[in-house]
One Martini backbone bead per residue (centre of mass of N, CA, C, O) as a GRO file, in nm:
protein
  291
    1MET     BB    1   1.487  -4.253   8.282
    2THR     BB    2   1.272  -4.408   8.104
    3ARG     BB    3   0.972  -4.536   8.083
    4MET     BB    4   1.051  -4.799   7.928
    5SER     BB    5   1.272  -4.899   8.119
    6CYS     BB    6   1.114  -4.900   8.370
    7LEU     BB    7   0.873  -5.092   8.278
    8LEU     BB    8   1.073  -5.328   8.186
    9GLY     BB    9   1.256  -5.258   8.451
   10LEU     BB   10   1.108  -5.250   8.730
   11SER     BB   11   1.339  -5.298   8.951
   12LEU     BB   12   1.461  -5.008   8.902
   13CYS     BB   13   1.218  -4.842   9.018
   14PHE     BB   14   1.298  -4.890   9.325
   15LEU     BB   15   1.514  -4.667   9.345
   16PHE     BB   16   1.291  -4.500   9.390
   17VAL     BB   17   1.126  -4.291   9.579
   18GLY     BB   18   0.803  -4.426   9.662
   19LEU     BB   19   0.775  -4.685   9.519
   20VAL     BB   20   0.496  -4.902   9.412
   21ALA     BB   21   0.475  -5.276   9.360
   22SER     BB   22   0.201  -5.505   9.323
   23SER     BB   23  -0.034  -5.813   9.354
   24LYS     BB   24  -0.116  -5.808   9.647
   25PHE     BB   25  -0.378  -5.733   9.826
   26GLU     BB   26  -0.267  -5.731  10.137
   27GLU     BB   27  -0.027  -5.524  10.078
   28LEU     BB   28  -0.224  -5.273   9.969
   29PHE     BB   29  -0.489  -5.368  10.115
   30GLN     BB   30  -0.821  -5.322  10.263
   31PRO     BB   31  -1.101  -5.361  10.422
   32GLY     BB   32  -1.382  -5.147  10.455
   33TRP     BB   33  -1.647  -5.349  10.406
   34ALA     BB   34  -1.796  -5.639  10.449
   35MET     BB   35  -1.609  -5.900  10.496
   36ASP     BB   36  -1.835  -6.124  10.435
   37HIS     BB   37  -1.803  -6.022  10.107
   38PHE     BB   38  -1.539  -6.179  10.098
   39VAL     BB   39  -1.356  -6.388   9.837
   40HIS     BB   40  -1.099  -6.625   9.847
   41GLU     BB   41  -0.939  -6.761   9.534
   42GLY     BB   42  -0.640  -6.759   9.556
   43ASP     BB   43  -0.582  -6.487   9.330
   44LEU     BB   44  -0.873  -6.427   9.394
   45LEU     BB   45  -1.125  -6.166   9.428
   46LYS     BB   46  -1.440  -6.136   9.584
   47LEU     BB   47  -1.731  -5.944   9.541
   48LYS     BB   48  -2.038  -5.916   9.724
   49LEU     BB   49  -2.392  -5.875   9.624
   50ASP     BB   50  -2.676  -5.819   9.824
   51ASN     BB   51  -2.971  -5.758  10.015
   52TYR     BB   52  -2.765  -5.659  10.251
   53SER     BB   53  -2.474  -5.610  10.083
   54GLY     BB   54  -2.189  -5.497  10.003
   55ALA     BB   55  -1.847  -5.396   9.901
   56GLY     BB   56  -1.510  -5.279  10.028
   57PHE     BB   57  -1.192  -5.115   9.944
   58GLN     BB   58  -0.854  -5.008  10.044
   59SER     BB   59  -0.585  -4.854  10.084
   60LYS     BB   60  -0.312  -4.821  10.313
   61SER     BB   61  -0.224  -4.580  10.127
   62LYS     BB   62  -0.097  -4.290   9.988
   63TYR     BB   63  -0.089  -4.080   9.693
   64MET     BB   64   0.140  -3.936   9.438
   65PHE     BB   65   0.148  -4.013   9.166
   66GLY     BB   66   0.090  -4.221   8.879
   67LYS     BB   67  -0.016  -4.577   8.884
   68VAL     BB   68  -0.326  -4.759   8.856
   69THR     BB   69  -0.429  -5.114   8.869
   70VAL     BB   70  -0.699  -5.324   8.762
   71HIS     BB   71  -0.827  -5.653   8.755
   72LEU     BB   72  -1.144  -5.703   8.597
   73LYS     BB   73  -1.452  -5.877   8.657
   74LEU     BB   74  -1.783  -5.855   8.586
   75VAL     BB   75  -2.082  -5.887   8.623
   76GLU     BB   76  -2.291  -6.131   8.532
   77GLY     BB   77  -2.539  -6.093   8.352
   78ASP     BB   78  -2.781  -5.970   8.548
   79SER     BB   79  -2.671  -5.614   8.650
   80ALA     BB   80  -2.892  -5.452   8.724
   81GLY     BB   81  -2.831  -5.185   8.960
   82THR     BB   82  -2.526  -5.209   8.953
   83VAL     BB   83  -2.208  -5.108   9.114
   84THR     BB   84  -1.875  -5.073   9.004
   85THR     BB   85  -1.577  -4.955   9.163
   86PHE     BB   86  -1.281  -4.728   9.059
   87TYR     BB   87  -1.070  -4.521   9.274
   88MET     BB   88  -0.955  -4.190   9.360
   89SER     BB   89  -0.906  -4.036   9.690
   90SER     BB   90  -0.947  -3.794   9.892
   91GLU     BB   91  -1.007  -3.591  10.176
   92GLY     BB   92  -1.272  -3.404  10.235
   93PRO     BB   93  -1.459  -3.149  10.113
   94ASN     BB   94  -1.198  -3.068   9.911
   95HIS     BB   95  -1.176  -3.309   9.723
   96ASN     BB   96  -1.024  -3.550   9.517
   97GLU     BB   97  -1.132  -3.733   9.207
   98PHE     BB   98  -1.118  -4.068   9.034
   99ASP     BB   99  -1.371  -4.217   8.833
  100PHE     BB  100  -1.487  -4.551   8.820
  101GLU     BB  101  -1.815  -4.670   8.674
  102PHE     BB  102  -2.001  -4.962   8.666
  103LEU     BB  103  -2.289  -5.030   8.476
  104GLY     BB  104  -2.536  -5.218   8.483
  105ASN     BB  105  -2.732  -5.476   8.307
  106THR     BB  106  -2.909  -5.633   8.109
  107THR     BB  107  -2.909  -5.901   7.940
  108GLY     BB  108  -2.722  -5.805   7.637
  109GLU     BB  109  -2.642  -5.534   7.748
  110PRO     BB  110  -2.437  -5.279   7.779
  111TYR     BB  111  -2.181  -5.172   7.944
  112SER     BB  112  -2.115  -4.899   8.157
  113VAL     BB  113  -1.877  -4.624   8.170
  114GLN     BB  114  -1.817  -4.396   8.441
  115THR     BB  115  -1.673  -4.081   8.452
  116ASN     BB  116  -1.502  -3.876   8.710
  117VAL     BB  117  -1.414  -3.533   8.827
  118TYR     BB  118  -1.277  -3.403   9.122
  119VAL     BB  119  -1.249  -3.063   9.240
  120ASN     BB  120  -1.259  -2.929   9.524
  121GLY     BB  121  -1.549  -3.092   9.568
  122VAL     BB  122  -1.607  -3.092   9.238
  123GLY     BB  123  -1.792  -3.229   8.995
  124ASN     BB  124  -1.986  -3.280   8.714
  125ARG     BB  125  -1.786  -3.480   8.506
  126GLU     BB  126  -1.943  -3.670   8.310
  127GLN     BB  127  -1.885  -3.984   8.156
  128ARG     BB  128  -2.019  -4.210   7.890
  129LEU     BB  129  -1.954  -4.559   7.801
  130ASN     BB  130  -1.941  -4.812   7.576
  131LEU     BB  131  -1.806  -5.104   7.543
  132TRP     BB  132  -1.601  -5.321   7.312
  133PHE     BB  133  -1.678  -5.535   7.540
  134ASP     BB  134  -1.720  -5.799   7.762
  135PRO     BB  135  -1.654  -5.753   8.108
  136SER     BB  136  -1.772  -6.047   8.212
  137LYS     BB  137  -1.586  -6.276   8.060
  138ASP     BB  138  -1.324  -6.112   8.154
  139PHE     BB  139  -1.024  -5.967   8.203
  140HIS     BB  140  -0.955  -5.625   8.266
  141THR     BB  141  -0.791  -5.317   8.244
  142TYR     BB  142  -0.778  -5.051   8.491
  143SER     BB  143  -0.663  -4.704   8.471
  144ILE     BB  144  -0.464  -4.448   8.659
  145PHE     BB  145  -0.309  -4.152   8.543
  146TRP     BB  146  -0.089  -3.928   8.738
  147ASN     BB  147   0.008  -3.594   8.699
  148GLN     BB  148   0.074  -3.249   8.667
  149ARG     BB  149  -0.076  -3.255   8.360
  150GLN     BB  150  -0.251  -3.539   8.399
  151VAL     BB  151  -0.552  -3.740   8.350
  152VAL     BB  152  -0.572  -4.092   8.287
  153PHE     BB  153  -0.805  -4.307   8.139
  154LEU     BB  154  -0.791  -4.668   8.122
  155VAL     BB  155  -0.845  -4.956   7.875
  156ASP     BB  156  -0.627  -5.166   7.801
  157GLU     BB  157  -0.447  -4.898   7.735
  158THR     BB  158  -0.687  -4.723   7.655
  159PRO     BB  159  -0.782  -4.416   7.614
  160ILE     BB  160  -1.100  -4.245   7.749
  161ARG     BB  161  -0.950  -4.008   7.919
  162VAL     BB  162  -0.885  -3.656   7.969
  163HIS     BB  163  -0.724  -3.436   8.221
  164THR     BB  164  -0.621  -3.121   8.193
  165ASN     BB  165  -0.396  -2.883   8.269
  166LEU     BB  166  -0.548  -2.535   8.315
  167GLU     BB  167  -0.410  -2.311   8.509
  168HIS     BB  168  -0.345  -2.086   8.296
  169LYS     BB  169  -0.682  -2.044   8.301
  170GLY     BB  170  -0.779  -2.080   8.612
  171ILE     BB  171  -0.796  -2.391   8.645
  172PRO     BB  172  -0.826  -2.639   8.856
  173PHE     BB  173  -0.579  -2.887   8.969
  174PRO     BB  174  -0.513  -3.218   9.083
  175LYS     BB  175  -0.189  -3.182   9.289
  176ASP     BB  176  -0.225  -3.150   9.646
  177GLN     BB  177  -0.347  -3.450   9.709
  178ALA     BB  178  -0.363  -3.730   9.869
  179MET     BB  179  -0.439  -4.062   9.751
  180GLY     BB  180  -0.665  -4.315   9.753
  181VAL     BB  181  -0.760  -4.658   9.690
  182TYR     BB  182  -1.068  -4.788   9.535
  183SER     BB  183  -1.340  -5.040   9.592
  184SER     BB  184  -1.676  -5.143   9.473
  185ILE     BB  185  -2.016  -5.279   9.563
  186TRP     BB  186  -2.344  -5.182   9.467
  187ASN     BB  187  -2.652  -5.041   9.503
  188ALA     BB  188  -2.822  -4.837   9.220
  189ASP     BB  189  -3.140  -4.845   9.117
  190ASP     BB  190  -3.214  -4.528   9.113
  191TRP     BB  191  -2.967  -4.477   8.839
  192ALA     BB  192  -2.780  -4.687   8.678
  193THR     BB  193  -3.029  -4.808   8.498
  194GLN     BB  194  -3.190  -4.626   8.291
  195GLY     BB  195  -3.224  -4.403   8.521
  196GLY     BB  196  -3.391  -4.631   8.722
  197ARG     BB  197  -3.596  -4.825   8.556
  198VAL     BB  198  -3.400  -5.056   8.638
  199LYS     BB  199  -3.401  -5.318   8.863
  200THR     BB  200  -3.296  -5.511   9.092
  201ASP     BB  201  -3.253  -5.870   9.078
  202TRP     BB  202  -3.240  -6.073   9.362
  203THR     BB  203  -3.251  -6.357   9.222
  204HIS     BB  204  -2.936  -6.314   9.126
  205ALA     BB  205  -2.813  -6.349   9.373
  206PRO     BB  206  -2.506  -6.303   9.374
  207PHE     BB  207  -2.306  -6.029   9.304
  208ILE     BB  208  -1.988  -6.050   9.105
  209ALA     BB  209  -1.671  -5.938   9.160
  210THR     BB  210  -1.344  -5.985   8.996
  211TYR     BB  211  -1.003  -6.003   9.122
  212LYS     BB  212  -0.665  -5.908   9.005
  213ASP     BB  213  -0.370  -5.773   8.990
  214PHE     BB  214  -0.243  -5.547   9.165
  215GLU     BB  215  -0.145  -5.199   9.081
  216ILE     BB  216   0.128  -4.986   9.212
  217ASN     BB  217   0.292  -4.694   9.043
  218ALA     BB  218   0.383  -4.478   9.309
  219CYS     BB  219   0.373  -4.219   9.543
  220GLU     BB  220   0.434  -4.264   9.861
  221VAL     BB  221   0.289  -4.127  10.162
  222ALA     BB  222   0.264  -3.948  10.439
  223VAL     BB  223   0.051  -3.983  10.731
  224PRO     BB  224   0.084  -3.700  10.807
  225ALA     BB  225   0.110  -3.438  10.554
  226THR     BB  226   0.181  -3.191  10.370
  227SER     BB  227   0.129  -3.096  10.052
  228THR     BB  228   0.419  -2.978  10.017
  229GLU     BB  229   0.570  -3.233  10.105
  230ASN     BB  230   0.450  -3.428   9.895
  231ALA     BB  231   0.515  -3.264   9.632
  232LYS     BB  232   0.822  -3.271   9.683
  233LYS     BB  233   0.866  -3.586   9.703
  234CYS     BB  234   0.698  -3.640   9.404
  235ALA     BB  235   0.913  -3.462   9.264
  236SER     BB  236   1.129  -3.399   9.053
  237SER     BB  237   1.496  -3.376   9.043
  238GLU     BB  238   1.827  -3.394   9.055
  239ASP     BB  239   1.822  -3.649   9.260
  240LYS     BB  240   1.536  -3.732   9.129
  241LYS     BB  241   1.350  -3.958   8.927
  242TYR     BB  242   1.040  -3.976   8.759
  243TRP     BB  243   0.848  -4.136   8.528
  244TRP     BB  244   0.584  -3.927   8.542
  245ASP     BB  245   0.794  -3.670   8.445
  246GLU     BB  246   0.825  -3.716   8.179
  247PRO     BB  247   0.762  -3.553   7.891
  248MET     BB  248   0.605  -3.778   7.729
  249LEU     BB  249   0.368  -3.754   7.985
  250ASN     BB  250   0.214  -3.471   7.934
  251GLU     BB  251   0.097  -3.629   7.678
  252LEU     BB  252  -0.034  -3.780   7.427
  253THR     BB  253   0.022  -3.979   7.189
  254ILE     BB  254  -0.074  -4.014   6.883
  255HIS     BB  255  -0.197  -4.286   6.925
  256GLN     BB  256  -0.364  -4.215   7.171
  257SER     BB  257  -0.525  -3.998   7.034
  258HIS     BB  258  -0.659  -4.200   6.823
  259GLN     BB  259  -0.795  -4.367   7.033
  260LEU     BB  260  -0.974  -4.148   7.169
  261ILE     BB  261  -1.131  -4.070   6.921
  262TRP     BB  262  -1.254  -4.352   6.870
  263VAL     BB  263  -1.411  -4.373   7.137
  264ARG     BB  264  -1.576  -4.115   7.107
  265ALA     BB  265  -1.715  -4.184   6.824
  266ASN     BB  266  -1.820  -4.496   6.913
  267HIS     BB  267  -1.872  -4.499   7.263
  268MET     BB  268  -2.009  -4.237   7.338
  269VAL     BB  269  -2.315  -4.125   7.534
  270TYR     BB  270  -2.172  -3.910   7.741
  271ASP     BB  271  -2.124  -3.540   7.782
  272TYR     BB  272  -2.110  -3.270   7.979
  273CYS     BB  273  -2.000  -3.070   7.753
  274ALA     BB  274  -2.290  -3.121   7.580
  275ASP     BB  275  -2.490  -3.036   7.828
  276THR     BB  276  -2.701  -2.763   7.788
  277ALA     BB  277  -2.921  -2.819   7.997
  278ARG     BB  278  -2.726  -2.825   8.247
  279PHE     BB  279  -2.502  -2.635   8.070
  280PRO     BB  280  -2.544  -2.331   7.926
  281ALA     BB  281  -2.257  -2.301   8.017
  282ILE     BB  282  -1.969  -2.379   7.925
  283PRO     BB  283  -1.733  -2.523   8.062
  284LEU     BB  284  -1.426  -2.420   8.070
  285GLU     BB  285  -1.266  -2.699   8.010
  286CYS     BB  286  -1.440  -2.753   7.737
  287VAL     BB  287  -1.326  -2.545   7.523
  288ARG     BB  288  -1.023  -2.744   7.506
  289HIS     BB  289  -1.117  -3.026   7.612
  290HIS     BB  290  -0.985  -3.354   7.530
  291HIS     BB  291  -1.207  -3.557   7.719
   0.00000   0.00000   0.00000
């Protein structure tokens, strides 16, 4: 089955073992902290940040490979000092993690999106870009696609970052740890806005991030289970085929590659690969890594 037929006829995808897809918060997620800062309004979920607390939620299950998406409207108005996050992470000191961090700003200034990738507990792979729209005015989709060849960060289906498997060059790639899905809003005015120079103005609280239509189309795994068992379950074989293992998903399409070039050329404001003051020796994955 091709990716296209799987995505267009999503009901067929359920024939595959371990696939999960839903749009109801309570089916996929549970509050992680500050339940009194959750507001349910019909199909919408609102997370509140005030000077007492932020809030966060996490998936009920862990996953290996696939795609997770959240429809999110970010904090309106003066959001300086606030951070809204959406990320996947495994557990333990040598964890893997794929981060979206939305950094608030003063009214009228662009929202920044910072992405990061942790492999075996090591991060420091930040990229930051300014979005080409105001993410506080309407809902937009933010997605993480993950298979054994690449991790792709997408905004409204436009790739903004790719982290490629370069194991053949001796560079570790995150493909052996089951990951949960998380989101939160919290105060980070020590660093989030203009390097911490602009602080949170609590007279504008509560700051609200609004969610709807949660999607997880990924391989759900049992916990506890060994990484070998999980990898075997979530990899295609003669008996079962997973859409994320389709050869066409081993790298970006030509159109997606052009989209990524456009994003990097017009909207990127920081790339760790180009930060020679921080990394006098270029990180190995940056030598040919088009992310």
